PDB file of C-alpha atoms and ligand atoms in Angstrom:
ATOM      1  CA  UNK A   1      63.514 147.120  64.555  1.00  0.00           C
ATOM      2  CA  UNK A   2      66.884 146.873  63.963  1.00  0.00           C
ATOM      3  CA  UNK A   3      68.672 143.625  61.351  1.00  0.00           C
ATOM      4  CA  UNK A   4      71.981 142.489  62.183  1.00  0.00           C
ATOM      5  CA  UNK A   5      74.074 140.040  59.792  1.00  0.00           C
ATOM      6  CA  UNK A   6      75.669 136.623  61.334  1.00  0.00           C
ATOM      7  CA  UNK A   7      77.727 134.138  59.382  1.00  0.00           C
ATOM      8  CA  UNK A   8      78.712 131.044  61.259  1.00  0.00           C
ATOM      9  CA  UNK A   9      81.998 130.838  60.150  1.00  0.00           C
ATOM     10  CA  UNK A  10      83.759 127.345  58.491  1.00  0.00           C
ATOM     11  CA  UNK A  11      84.990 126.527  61.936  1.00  0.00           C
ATOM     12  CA  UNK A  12      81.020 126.952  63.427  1.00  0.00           C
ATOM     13  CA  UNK A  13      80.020 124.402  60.599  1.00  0.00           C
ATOM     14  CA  UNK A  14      83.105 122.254  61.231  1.00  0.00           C
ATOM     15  CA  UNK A  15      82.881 121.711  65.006  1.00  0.00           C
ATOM     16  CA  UNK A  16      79.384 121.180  64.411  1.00  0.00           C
ATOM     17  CA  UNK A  17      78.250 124.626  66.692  1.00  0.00           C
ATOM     18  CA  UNK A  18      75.637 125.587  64.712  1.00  0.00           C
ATOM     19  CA  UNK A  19      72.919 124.668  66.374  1.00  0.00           C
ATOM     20  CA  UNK A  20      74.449 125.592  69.844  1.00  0.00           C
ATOM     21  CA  UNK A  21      75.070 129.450  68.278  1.00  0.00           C
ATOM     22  CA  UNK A  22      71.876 129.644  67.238  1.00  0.00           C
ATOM     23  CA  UNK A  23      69.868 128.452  70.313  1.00  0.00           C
ATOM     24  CA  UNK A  24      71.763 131.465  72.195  1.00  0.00           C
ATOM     25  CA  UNK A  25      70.382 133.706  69.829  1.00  0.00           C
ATOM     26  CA  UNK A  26      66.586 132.635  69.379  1.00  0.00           C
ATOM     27  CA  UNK A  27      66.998 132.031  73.316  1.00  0.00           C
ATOM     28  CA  UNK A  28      67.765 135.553  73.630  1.00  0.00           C
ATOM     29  CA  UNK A  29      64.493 136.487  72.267  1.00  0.00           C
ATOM     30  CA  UNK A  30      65.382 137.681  68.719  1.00  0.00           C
ATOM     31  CA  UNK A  31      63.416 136.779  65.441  1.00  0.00           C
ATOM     32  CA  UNK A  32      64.902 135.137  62.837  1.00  0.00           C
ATOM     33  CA  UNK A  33      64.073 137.031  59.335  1.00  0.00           C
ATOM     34  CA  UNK A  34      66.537 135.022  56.798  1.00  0.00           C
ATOM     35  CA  UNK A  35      68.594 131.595  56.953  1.00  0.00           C
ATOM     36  CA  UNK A  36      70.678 129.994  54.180  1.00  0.00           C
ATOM     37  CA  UNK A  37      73.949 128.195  53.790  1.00  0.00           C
ATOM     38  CA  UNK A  38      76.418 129.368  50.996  1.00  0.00           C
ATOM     39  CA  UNK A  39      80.018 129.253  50.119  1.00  0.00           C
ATOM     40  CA  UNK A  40      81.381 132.710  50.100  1.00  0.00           C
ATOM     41  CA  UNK A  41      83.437 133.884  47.290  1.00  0.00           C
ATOM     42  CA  UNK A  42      86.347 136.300  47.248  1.00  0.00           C
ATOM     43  CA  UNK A  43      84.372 138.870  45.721  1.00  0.00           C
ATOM     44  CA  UNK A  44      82.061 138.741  48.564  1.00  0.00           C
ATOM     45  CA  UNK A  45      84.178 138.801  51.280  1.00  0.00           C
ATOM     46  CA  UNK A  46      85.897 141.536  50.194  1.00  0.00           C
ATOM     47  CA  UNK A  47      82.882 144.084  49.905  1.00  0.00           C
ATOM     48  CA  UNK A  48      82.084 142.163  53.399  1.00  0.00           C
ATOM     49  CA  UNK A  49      86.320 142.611  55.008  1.00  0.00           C
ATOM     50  CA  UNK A  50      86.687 146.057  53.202  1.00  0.00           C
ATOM     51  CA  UNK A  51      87.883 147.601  56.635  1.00  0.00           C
ATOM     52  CA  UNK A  52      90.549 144.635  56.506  1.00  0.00           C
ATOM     53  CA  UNK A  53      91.543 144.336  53.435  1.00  0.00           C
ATOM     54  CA  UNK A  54      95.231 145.754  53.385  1.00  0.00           C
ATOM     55  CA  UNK A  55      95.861 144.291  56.398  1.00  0.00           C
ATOM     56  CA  UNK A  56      98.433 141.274  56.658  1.00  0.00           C
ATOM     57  CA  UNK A  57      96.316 138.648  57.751  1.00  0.00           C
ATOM     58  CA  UNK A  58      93.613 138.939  54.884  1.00  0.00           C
ATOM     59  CA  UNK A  59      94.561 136.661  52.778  1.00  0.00           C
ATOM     60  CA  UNK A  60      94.631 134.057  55.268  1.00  0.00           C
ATOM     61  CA  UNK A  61      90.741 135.051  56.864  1.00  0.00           C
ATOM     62  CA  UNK A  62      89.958 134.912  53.080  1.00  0.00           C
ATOM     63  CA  UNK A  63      90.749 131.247  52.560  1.00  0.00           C
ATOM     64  CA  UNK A  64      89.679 130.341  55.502  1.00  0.00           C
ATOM     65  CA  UNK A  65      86.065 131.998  55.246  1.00  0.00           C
ATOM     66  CA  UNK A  66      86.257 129.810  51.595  1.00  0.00           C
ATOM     67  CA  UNK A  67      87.387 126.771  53.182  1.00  0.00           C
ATOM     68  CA  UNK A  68      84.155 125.238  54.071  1.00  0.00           C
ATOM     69  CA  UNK A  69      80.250 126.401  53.250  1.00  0.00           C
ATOM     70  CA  UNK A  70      78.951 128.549  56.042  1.00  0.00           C
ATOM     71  CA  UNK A  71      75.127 129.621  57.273  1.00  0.00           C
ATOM     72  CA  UNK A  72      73.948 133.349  57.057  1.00  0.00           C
ATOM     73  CA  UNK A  73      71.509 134.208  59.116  1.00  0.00           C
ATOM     74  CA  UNK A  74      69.414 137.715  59.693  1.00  0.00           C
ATOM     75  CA  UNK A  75      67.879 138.745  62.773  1.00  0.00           C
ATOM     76  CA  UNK A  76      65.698 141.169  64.249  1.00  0.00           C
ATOM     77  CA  UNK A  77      65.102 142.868  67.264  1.00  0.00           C
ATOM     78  CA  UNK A  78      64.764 146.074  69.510  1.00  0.00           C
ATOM     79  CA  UNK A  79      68.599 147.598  69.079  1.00  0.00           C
ATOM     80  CA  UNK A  80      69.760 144.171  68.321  1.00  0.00           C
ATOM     81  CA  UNK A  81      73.029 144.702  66.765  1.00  0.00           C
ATOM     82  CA  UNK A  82      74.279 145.245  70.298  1.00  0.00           C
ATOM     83  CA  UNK A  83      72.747 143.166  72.041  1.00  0.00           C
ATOM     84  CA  UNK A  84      74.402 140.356  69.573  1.00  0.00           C
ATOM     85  CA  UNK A  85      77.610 141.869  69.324  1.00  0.00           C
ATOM     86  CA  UNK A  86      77.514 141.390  73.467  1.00  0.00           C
ATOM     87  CA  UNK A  87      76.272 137.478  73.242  1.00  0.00           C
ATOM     88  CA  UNK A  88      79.504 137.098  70.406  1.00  0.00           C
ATOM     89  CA  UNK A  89      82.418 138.506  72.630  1.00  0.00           C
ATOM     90  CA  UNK A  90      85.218 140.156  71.855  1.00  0.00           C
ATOM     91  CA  UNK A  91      87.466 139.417  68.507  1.00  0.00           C
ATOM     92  CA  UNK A  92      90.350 137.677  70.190  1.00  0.00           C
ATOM     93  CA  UNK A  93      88.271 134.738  71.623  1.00  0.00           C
ATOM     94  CA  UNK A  94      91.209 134.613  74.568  1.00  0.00           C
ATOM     95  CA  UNK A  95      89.880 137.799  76.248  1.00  0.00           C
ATOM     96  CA  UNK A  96      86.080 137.625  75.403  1.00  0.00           C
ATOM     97  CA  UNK A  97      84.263 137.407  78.688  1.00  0.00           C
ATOM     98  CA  UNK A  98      83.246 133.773  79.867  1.00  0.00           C
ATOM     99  CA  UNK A  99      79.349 133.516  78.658  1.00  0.00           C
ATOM    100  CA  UNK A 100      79.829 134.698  75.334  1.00  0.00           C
ATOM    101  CA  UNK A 101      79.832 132.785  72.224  1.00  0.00           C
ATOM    102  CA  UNK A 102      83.678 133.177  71.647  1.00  0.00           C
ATOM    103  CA  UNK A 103      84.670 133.052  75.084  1.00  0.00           C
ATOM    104  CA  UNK A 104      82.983 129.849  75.942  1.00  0.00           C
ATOM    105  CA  UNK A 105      83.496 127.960  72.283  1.00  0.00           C
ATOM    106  CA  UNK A 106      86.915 129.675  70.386  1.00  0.00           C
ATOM    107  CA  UNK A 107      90.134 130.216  71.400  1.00  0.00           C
ATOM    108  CA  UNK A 108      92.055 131.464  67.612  1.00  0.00           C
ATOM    109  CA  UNK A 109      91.597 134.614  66.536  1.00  0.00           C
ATOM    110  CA  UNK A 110      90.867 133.937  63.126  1.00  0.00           C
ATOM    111  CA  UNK A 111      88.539 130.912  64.126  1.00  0.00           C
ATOM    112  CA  UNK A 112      86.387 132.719  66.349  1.00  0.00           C
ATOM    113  CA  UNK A 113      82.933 131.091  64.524  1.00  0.00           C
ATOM    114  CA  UNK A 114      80.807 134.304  63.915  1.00  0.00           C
ATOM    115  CA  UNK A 115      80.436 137.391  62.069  1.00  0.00           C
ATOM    116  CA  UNK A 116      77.915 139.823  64.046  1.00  0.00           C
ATOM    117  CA  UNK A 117      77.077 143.215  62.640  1.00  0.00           C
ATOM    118  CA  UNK A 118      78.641 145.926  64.564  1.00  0.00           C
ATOM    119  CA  UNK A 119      76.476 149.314  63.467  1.00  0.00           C
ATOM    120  CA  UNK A 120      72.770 149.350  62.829  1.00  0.00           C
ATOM    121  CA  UNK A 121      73.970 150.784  59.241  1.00  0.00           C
ATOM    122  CA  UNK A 122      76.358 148.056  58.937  1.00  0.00           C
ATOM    123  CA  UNK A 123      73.461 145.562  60.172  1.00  0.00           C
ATOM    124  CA  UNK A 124      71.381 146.710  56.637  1.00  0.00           C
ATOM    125  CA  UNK A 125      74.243 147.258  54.561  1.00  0.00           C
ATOM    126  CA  UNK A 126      75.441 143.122  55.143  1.00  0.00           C
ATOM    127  CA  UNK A 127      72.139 141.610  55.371  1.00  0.00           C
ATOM    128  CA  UNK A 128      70.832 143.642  52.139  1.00  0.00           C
ATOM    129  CA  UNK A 129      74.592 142.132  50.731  1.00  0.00           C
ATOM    130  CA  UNK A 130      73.900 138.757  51.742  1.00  0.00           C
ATOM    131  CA  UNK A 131      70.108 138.253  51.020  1.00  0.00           C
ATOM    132  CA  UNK A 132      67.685 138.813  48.045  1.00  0.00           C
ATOM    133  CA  UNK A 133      64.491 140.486  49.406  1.00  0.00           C
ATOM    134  CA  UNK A 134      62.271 137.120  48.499  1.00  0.00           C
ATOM    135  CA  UNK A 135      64.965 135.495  50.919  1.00  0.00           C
ATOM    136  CA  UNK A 136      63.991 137.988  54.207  1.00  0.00           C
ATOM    137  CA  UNK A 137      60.641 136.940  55.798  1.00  0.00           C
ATOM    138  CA  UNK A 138      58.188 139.309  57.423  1.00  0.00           C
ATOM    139  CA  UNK A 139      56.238 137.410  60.121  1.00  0.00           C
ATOM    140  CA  UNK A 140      54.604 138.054  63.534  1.00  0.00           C
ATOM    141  CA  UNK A 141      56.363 136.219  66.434  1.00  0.00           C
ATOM    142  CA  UNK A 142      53.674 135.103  68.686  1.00  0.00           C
ATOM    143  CA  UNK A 143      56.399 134.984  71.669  1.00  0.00           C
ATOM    144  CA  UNK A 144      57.020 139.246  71.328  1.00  0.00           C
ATOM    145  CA  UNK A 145      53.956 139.560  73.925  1.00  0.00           C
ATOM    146  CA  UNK A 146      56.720 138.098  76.510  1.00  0.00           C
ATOM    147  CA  UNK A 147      60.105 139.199  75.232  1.00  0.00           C
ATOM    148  CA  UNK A 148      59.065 142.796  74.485  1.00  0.00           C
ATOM    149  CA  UNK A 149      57.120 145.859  76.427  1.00  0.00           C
ATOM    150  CA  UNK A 150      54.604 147.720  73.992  1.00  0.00           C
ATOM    151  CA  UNK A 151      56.590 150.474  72.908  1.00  0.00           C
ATOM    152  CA  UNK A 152      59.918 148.050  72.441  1.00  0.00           C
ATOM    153  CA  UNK A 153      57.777 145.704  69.684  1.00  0.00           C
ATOM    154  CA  UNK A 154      55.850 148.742  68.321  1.00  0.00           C
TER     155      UNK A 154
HETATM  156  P1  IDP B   1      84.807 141.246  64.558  1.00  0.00           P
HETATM  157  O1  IDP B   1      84.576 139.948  63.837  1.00  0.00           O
HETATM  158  O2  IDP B   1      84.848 141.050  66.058  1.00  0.00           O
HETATM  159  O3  IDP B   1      83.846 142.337  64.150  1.00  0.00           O
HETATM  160  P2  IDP B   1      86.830 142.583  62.903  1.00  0.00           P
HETATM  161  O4  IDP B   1      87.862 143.531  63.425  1.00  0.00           O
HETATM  162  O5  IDP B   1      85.714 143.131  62.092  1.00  0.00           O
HETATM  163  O6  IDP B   1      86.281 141.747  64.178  1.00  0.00           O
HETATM  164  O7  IDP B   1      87.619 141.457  62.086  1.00  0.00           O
HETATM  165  C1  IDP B   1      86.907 140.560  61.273  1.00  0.00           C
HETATM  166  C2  IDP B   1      87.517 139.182  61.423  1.00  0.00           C
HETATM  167  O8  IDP B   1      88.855 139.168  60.961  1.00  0.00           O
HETATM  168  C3  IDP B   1      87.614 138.709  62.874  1.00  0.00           C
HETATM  169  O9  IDP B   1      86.415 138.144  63.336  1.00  0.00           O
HETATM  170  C4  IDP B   1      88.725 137.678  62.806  1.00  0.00           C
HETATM  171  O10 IDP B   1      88.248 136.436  62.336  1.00  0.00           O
HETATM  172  C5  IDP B   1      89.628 138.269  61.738  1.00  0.00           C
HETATM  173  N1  IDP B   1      90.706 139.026  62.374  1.00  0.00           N
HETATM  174  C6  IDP B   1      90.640 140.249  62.941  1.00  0.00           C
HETATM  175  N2  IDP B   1      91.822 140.630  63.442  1.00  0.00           N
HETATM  176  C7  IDP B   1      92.662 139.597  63.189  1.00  0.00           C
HETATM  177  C8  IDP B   1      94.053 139.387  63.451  1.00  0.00           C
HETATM  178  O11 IDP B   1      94.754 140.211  64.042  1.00  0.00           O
HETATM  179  N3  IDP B   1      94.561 138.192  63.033  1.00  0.00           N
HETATM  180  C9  IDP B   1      93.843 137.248  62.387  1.00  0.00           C
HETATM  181  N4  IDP B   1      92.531 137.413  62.103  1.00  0.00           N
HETATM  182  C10 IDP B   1      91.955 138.575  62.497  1.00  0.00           C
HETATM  183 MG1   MG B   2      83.641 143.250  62.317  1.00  0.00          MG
END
């Protein structure tokens, strides 16, 4: 099964959308493996933003993403980290497609609410970043009987 990383972002916490984020994504079927809330440090986000980091605006996504404590979640799920990257929308929440997390809730680029993993590598890399081992649980989710067929759970 594949892991994918979320952070609901300082504005997620702020507006008070975390519960509304999250019920689209246990709705969708997935299994929550790992939940915590932490304030991110710039050491952090910068193994976490290295694709951004010499870009203009990361100074600025920096002190926002310290602004305010956020919640890290990791899922799990057959090919997942698509699947959630489609249910999150595009970056620029003014062109993500109506239905999606930042097309229906955000409308700033930089305050667009979530991080979603965007590679199954990336998906292990940033959840093995943001959680200890003792902090990912391995469970059976009595629901996969309906979500899944056999060989998509196996
Ligand atoms: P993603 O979050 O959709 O994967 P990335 O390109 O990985 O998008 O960028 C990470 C985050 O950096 C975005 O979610 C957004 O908050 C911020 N960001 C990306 N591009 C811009 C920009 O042009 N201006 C301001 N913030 C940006
Ligand atoms: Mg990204």
């Amino acid at each position: 099964m594949e892991r994918t990383l979320i952070i609901l972002k300082p504005d997620a916490v702020q507006r008070g959308l975390v519960g509304e984020i999250t019920s689209r994504l246990e709705r969708k079927g997935l299994k929550l493996i790992g939940l915590k809330m932490m304030r991110l440090d710039s050491a952090l986000l910068k193994a976490h933003y290295i694709h951004l980091i010499d870009k203009p605006f990361y100074k600025g996504i920096e002190e926002f993403m310290k602004s305010s404590p956020v919640v890290v979640m990791a899922w799990e799920g057959f090919e997942c980290v698509n699947s959630v990257r489609l249910i999150v929308g595009a970056t620029n929440p003014r062109i993500a497609d109506a239905g999606t997390i930042r097309g229906d809730l955000a409308i700033g680029q930089g305050r667009n609410l979530i991080h979603a993993s965007d590679s199954k590598e990336n998906g292990e890399t940033e959840v093995a970043r943001f959680f200890e081992d003792k902090e990912i649980f391995a469970y059976d989710k009595s629901e996969y009987l309906h979500v899944y067929e056999p060989y998509e759970r196996a």
